[in-house]
Short mmCIF file of C-alpha atoms in Angstrom, two decimals:
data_model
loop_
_atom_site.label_atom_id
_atom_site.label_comp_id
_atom_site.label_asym_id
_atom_site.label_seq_id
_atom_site.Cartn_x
_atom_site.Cartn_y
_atom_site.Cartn_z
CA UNK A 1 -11.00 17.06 -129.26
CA UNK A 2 -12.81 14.84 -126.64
CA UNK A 3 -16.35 14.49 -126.80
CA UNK A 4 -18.04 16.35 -124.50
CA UNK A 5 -20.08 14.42 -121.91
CA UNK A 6 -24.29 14.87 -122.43
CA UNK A 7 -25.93 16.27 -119.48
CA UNK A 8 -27.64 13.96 -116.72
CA UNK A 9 -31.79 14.72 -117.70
CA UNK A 10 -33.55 15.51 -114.38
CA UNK A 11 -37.73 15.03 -114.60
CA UNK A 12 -38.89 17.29 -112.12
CA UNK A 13 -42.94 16.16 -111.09
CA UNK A 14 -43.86 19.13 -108.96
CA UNK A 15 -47.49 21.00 -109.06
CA UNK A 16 -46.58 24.21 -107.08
CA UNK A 17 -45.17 26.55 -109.36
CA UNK A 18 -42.78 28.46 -106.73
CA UNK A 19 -40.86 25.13 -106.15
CA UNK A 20 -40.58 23.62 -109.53
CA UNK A 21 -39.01 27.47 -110.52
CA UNK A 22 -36.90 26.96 -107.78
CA UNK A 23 -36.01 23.13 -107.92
CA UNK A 24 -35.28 23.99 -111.47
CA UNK A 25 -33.15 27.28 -111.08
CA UNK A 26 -30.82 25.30 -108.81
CA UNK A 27 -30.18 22.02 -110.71
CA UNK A 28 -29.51 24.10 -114.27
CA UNK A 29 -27.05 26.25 -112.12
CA UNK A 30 -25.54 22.75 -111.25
CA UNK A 31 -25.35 21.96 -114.87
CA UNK A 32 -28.39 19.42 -115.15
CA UNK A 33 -30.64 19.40 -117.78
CA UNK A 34 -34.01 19.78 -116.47
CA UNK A 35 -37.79 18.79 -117.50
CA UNK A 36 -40.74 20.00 -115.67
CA UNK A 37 -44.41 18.56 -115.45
CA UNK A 38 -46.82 19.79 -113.27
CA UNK A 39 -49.01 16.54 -113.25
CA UNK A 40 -48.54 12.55 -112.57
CA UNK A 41 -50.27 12.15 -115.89
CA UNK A 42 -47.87 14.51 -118.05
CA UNK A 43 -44.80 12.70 -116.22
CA UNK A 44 -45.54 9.38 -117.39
CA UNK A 45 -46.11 11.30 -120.70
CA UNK A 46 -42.81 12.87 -120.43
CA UNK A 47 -40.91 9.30 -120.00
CA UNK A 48 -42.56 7.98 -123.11
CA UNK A 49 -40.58 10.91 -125.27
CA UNK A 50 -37.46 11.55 -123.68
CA UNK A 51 -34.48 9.66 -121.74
CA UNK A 52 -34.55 10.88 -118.31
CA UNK A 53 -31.54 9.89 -115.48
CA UNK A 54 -33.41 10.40 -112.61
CA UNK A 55 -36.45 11.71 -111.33
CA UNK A 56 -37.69 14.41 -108.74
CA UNK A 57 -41.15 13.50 -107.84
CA UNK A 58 -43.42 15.19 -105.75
CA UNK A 59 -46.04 12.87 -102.99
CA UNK A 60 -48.41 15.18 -103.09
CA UNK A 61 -49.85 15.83 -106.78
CA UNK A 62 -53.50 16.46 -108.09
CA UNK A 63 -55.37 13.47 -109.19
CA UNK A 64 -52.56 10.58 -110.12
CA UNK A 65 -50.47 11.24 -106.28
CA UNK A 66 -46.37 10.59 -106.34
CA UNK A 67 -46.82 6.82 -105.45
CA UNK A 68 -48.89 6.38 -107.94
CA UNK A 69 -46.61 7.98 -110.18
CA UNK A 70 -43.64 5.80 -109.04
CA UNK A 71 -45.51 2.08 -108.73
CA UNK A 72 -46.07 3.17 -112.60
CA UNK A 73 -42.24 3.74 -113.66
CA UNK A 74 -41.36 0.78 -111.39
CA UNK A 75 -43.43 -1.07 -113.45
CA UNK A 76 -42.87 0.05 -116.77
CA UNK A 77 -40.30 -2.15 -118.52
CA UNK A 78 -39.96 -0.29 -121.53
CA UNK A 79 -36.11 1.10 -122.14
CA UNK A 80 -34.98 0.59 -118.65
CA UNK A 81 -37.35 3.07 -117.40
CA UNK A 82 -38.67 1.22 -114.09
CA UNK A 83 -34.56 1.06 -112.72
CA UNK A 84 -34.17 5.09 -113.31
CA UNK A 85 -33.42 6.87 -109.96
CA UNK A 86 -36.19 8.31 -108.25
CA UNK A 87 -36.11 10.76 -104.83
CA UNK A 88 -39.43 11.67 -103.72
CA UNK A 89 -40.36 15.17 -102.14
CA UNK A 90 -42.59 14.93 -99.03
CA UNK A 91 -44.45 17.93 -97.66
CA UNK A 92 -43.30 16.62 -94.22
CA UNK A 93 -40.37 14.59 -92.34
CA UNK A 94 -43.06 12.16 -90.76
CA UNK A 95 -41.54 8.59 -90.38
CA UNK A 96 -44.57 7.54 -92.50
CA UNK A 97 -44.65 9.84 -95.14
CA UNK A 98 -40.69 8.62 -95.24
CA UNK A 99 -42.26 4.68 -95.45
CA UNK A 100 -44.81 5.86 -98.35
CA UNK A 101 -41.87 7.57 -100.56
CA UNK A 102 -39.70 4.07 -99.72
CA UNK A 103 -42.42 1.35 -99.93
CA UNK A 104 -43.55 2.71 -103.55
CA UNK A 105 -40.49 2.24 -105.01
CA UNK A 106 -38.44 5.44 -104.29
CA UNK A 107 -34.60 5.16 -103.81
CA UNK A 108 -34.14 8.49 -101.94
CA UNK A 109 -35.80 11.01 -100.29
CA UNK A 110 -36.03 15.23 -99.25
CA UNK A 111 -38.79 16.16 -96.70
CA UNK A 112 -39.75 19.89 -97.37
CA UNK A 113 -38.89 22.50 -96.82
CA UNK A 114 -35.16 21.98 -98.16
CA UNK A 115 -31.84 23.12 -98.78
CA UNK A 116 -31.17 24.14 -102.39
CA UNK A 117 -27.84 22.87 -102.08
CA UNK A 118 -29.07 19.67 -100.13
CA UNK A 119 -31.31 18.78 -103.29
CA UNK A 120 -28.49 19.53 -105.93
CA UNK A 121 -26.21 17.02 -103.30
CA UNK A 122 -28.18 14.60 -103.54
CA UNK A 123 -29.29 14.39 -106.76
CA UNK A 124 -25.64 13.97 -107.47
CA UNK A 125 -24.96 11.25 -105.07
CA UNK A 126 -28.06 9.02 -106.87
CA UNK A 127 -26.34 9.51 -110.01
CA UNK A 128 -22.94 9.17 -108.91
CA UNK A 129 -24.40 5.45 -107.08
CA UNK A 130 -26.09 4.25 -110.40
CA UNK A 131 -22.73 4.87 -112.53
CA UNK A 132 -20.95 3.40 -109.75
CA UNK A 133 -22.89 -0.08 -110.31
CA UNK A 134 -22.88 0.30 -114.39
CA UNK A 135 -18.84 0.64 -113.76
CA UNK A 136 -19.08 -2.46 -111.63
CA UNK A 137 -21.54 -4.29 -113.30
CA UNK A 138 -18.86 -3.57 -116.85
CA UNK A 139 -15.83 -5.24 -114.89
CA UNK A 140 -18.15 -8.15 -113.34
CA UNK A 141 -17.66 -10.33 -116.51
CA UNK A 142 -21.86 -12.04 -115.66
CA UNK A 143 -21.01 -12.61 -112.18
CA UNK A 144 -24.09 -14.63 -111.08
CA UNK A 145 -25.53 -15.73 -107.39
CA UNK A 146 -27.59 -18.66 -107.70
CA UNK A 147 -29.48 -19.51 -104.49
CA UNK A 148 -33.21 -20.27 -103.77
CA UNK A 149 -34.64 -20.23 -107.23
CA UNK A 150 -32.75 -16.97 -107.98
CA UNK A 151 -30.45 -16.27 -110.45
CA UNK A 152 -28.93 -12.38 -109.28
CA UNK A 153 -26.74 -11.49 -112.31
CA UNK A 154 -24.60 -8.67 -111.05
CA UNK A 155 -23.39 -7.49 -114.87
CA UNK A 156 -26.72 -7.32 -116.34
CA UNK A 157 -28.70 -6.30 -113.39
CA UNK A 158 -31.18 -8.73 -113.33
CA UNK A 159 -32.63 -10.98 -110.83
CA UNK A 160 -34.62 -14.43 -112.28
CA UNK A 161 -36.90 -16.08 -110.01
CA UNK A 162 -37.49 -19.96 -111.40
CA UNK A 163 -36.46 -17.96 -115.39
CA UNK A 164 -39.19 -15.32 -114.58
CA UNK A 165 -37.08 -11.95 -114.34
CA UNK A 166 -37.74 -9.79 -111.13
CA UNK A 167 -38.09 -5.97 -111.61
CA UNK A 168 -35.98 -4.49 -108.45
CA UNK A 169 -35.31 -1.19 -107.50
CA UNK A 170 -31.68 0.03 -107.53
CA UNK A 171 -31.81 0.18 -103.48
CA UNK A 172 -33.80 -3.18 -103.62
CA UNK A 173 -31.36 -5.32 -105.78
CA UNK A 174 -28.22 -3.63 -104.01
CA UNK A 175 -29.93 -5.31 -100.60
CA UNK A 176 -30.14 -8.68 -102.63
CA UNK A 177 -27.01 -8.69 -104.03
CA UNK A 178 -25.25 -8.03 -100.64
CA UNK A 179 -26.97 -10.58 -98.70
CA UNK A 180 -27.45 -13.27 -100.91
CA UNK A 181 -23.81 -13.08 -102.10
CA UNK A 182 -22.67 -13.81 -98.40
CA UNK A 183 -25.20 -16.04 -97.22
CA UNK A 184 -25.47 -17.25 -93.86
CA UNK A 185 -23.69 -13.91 -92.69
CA UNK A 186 -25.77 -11.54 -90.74
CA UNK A 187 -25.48 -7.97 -91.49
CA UNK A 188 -27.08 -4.44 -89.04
CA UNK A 189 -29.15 -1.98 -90.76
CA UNK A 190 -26.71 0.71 -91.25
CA UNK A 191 -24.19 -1.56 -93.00
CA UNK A 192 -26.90 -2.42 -95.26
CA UNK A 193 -27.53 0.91 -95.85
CA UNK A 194 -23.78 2.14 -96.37
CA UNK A 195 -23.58 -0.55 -98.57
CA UNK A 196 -26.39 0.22 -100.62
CA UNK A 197 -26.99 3.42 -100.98
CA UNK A 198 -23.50 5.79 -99.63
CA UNK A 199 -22.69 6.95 -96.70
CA UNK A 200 -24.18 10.28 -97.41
CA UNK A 201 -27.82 8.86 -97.09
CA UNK A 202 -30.06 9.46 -94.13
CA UNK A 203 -32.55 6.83 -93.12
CA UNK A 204 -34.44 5.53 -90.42
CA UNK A 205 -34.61 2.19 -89.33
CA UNK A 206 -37.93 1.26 -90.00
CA UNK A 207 -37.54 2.99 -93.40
CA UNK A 208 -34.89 -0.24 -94.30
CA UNK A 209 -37.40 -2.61 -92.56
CA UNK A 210 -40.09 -1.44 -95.12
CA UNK A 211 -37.48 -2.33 -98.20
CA UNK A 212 -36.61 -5.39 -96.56
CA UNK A 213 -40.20 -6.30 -96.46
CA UNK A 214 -41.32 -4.81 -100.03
CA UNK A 215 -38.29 -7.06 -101.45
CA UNK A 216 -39.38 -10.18 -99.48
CA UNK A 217 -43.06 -9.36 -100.98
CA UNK A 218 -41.75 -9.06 -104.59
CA UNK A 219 -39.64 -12.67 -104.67
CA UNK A 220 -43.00 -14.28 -103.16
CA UNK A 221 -41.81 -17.55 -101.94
CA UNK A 222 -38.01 -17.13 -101.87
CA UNK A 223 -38.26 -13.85 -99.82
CA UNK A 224 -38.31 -16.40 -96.94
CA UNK A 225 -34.84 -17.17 -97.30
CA UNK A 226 -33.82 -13.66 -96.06
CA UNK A 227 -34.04 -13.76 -92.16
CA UNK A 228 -34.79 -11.61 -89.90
CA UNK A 229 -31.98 -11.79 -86.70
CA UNK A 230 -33.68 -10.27 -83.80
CA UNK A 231 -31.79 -7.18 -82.54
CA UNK A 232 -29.10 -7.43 -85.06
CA UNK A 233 -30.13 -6.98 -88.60
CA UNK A 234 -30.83 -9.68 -91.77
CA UNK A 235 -28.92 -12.44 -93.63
CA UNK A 236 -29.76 -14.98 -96.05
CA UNK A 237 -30.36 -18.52 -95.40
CA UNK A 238 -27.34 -20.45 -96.60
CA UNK A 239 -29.62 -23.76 -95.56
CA UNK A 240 -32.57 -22.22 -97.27
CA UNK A 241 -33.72 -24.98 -100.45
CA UNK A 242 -36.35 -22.91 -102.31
CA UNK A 243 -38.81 -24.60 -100.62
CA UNK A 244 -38.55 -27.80 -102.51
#
């Protein structure tokens, strides 16, 4: 008999009682396995006991808010935790609520109120994405990009600045990976975003502009070597030296 696959574990960090019951009620029905915590504080607990695919995280939260929550598991490099999936809930569609989810580390997001069946979609899609790049990363054999101090291995997942390893986001290291494995060639927002997160993902322009920039902020130095072409899009310096 074939082993039956294990359910994806969904962390759901959500305060108001009405939507966590609900969030919850819809993702079992999808066949998810679901954890709930009401607090920041009792997330970060929940991560340090369990193995959780992706996480459902609420902005607004008492004390410890949603970005703090997700700098935290971006940071934490215990057990993979700081690469797991995370789609932030925002009370509202505002642009910059958008930028807050995306600039603290988030790889999706669902501005309230929402569609049940929107939420379950989507969930899906972020998981579907992240076994799409273990796949790739399997048949990769260590395919490595070496360019401006960086060393972007594509089968492990890892990005070395000058031997220091890099801890990217999915979204962020997808963005890398594309550009600096076609350097010199300029590419538009939106086929950064196809290519980095599926066509079934909605964002704004100045939502990529803010992951362009958190990326560029996070390779200090070498984040010069991705250029901005005026009107168009980005690429990455094929001329750039490291700044040697």
């Amino acid at each position: 008999m074939a082993k039956q696959q294990a359910k994806h574990h969904i962390l759901i960090v959500e305060d108001e009682e009405d939507i966590q019951q609900l969030v919850s009620y819809n993702l079992i029905k999808a066949g998810f396995h679901v954890t709930c915590a009401d607090s920041g504080e009792e997330a970060l607990a929940c991560l340090e006991r369990e193995e959780i695919d992706c996480i459902l995280l609420d902005l607004m939260l008492p004390e410890m808010s949603g970005t703090e929550v997700c700098f935290a598991v971006r940071k934490d490099e215990t057990k993979g935790r700081s690469t797991i999936p995370i789609i932030m809930l925002t009370a509202k569609g505002e642009e910059e609520d958008v930028v807050t989810g995306l600039e603290s580390g988030a790889d999706d997001y669902i501005p309230k109120p929402f569609s049940p069946k929107v939420l379950v979609a989507r969930v899906k899609a972020v998981l579907r994405r992240s076994r799409e790049q273990e796949e790739d990363d399997g048949e990769a054999k260590r395919q490595v990009i070496v360019a401006a101090g960086l060393e972007i291995d594509k089968g492990r997942h890892e990005v070395r600045l000058k031997g220091e390893q890099l801890h990217l986001t999915m979204t962020e290291f997808g963005i890398l990976s594309l550009l600096a494995g076609k350097p010199g060639w300029v590419f538009t927002r939106q086929q950064i975003i196809d290519a980095v997160r599926g066509y079934d993902f909605l964002v704004t322009p100045r939502a990529m502009d803010v992951q362009i920039f958190g990326l560029r902020r996070k390779l200090g130095e070498a984040g010069e070597a991705i250029e901005t072409v005026r009107g168009i899009g980005y690429r990455f310096k094929s001329t750039w030296d490291g700044g040697e």
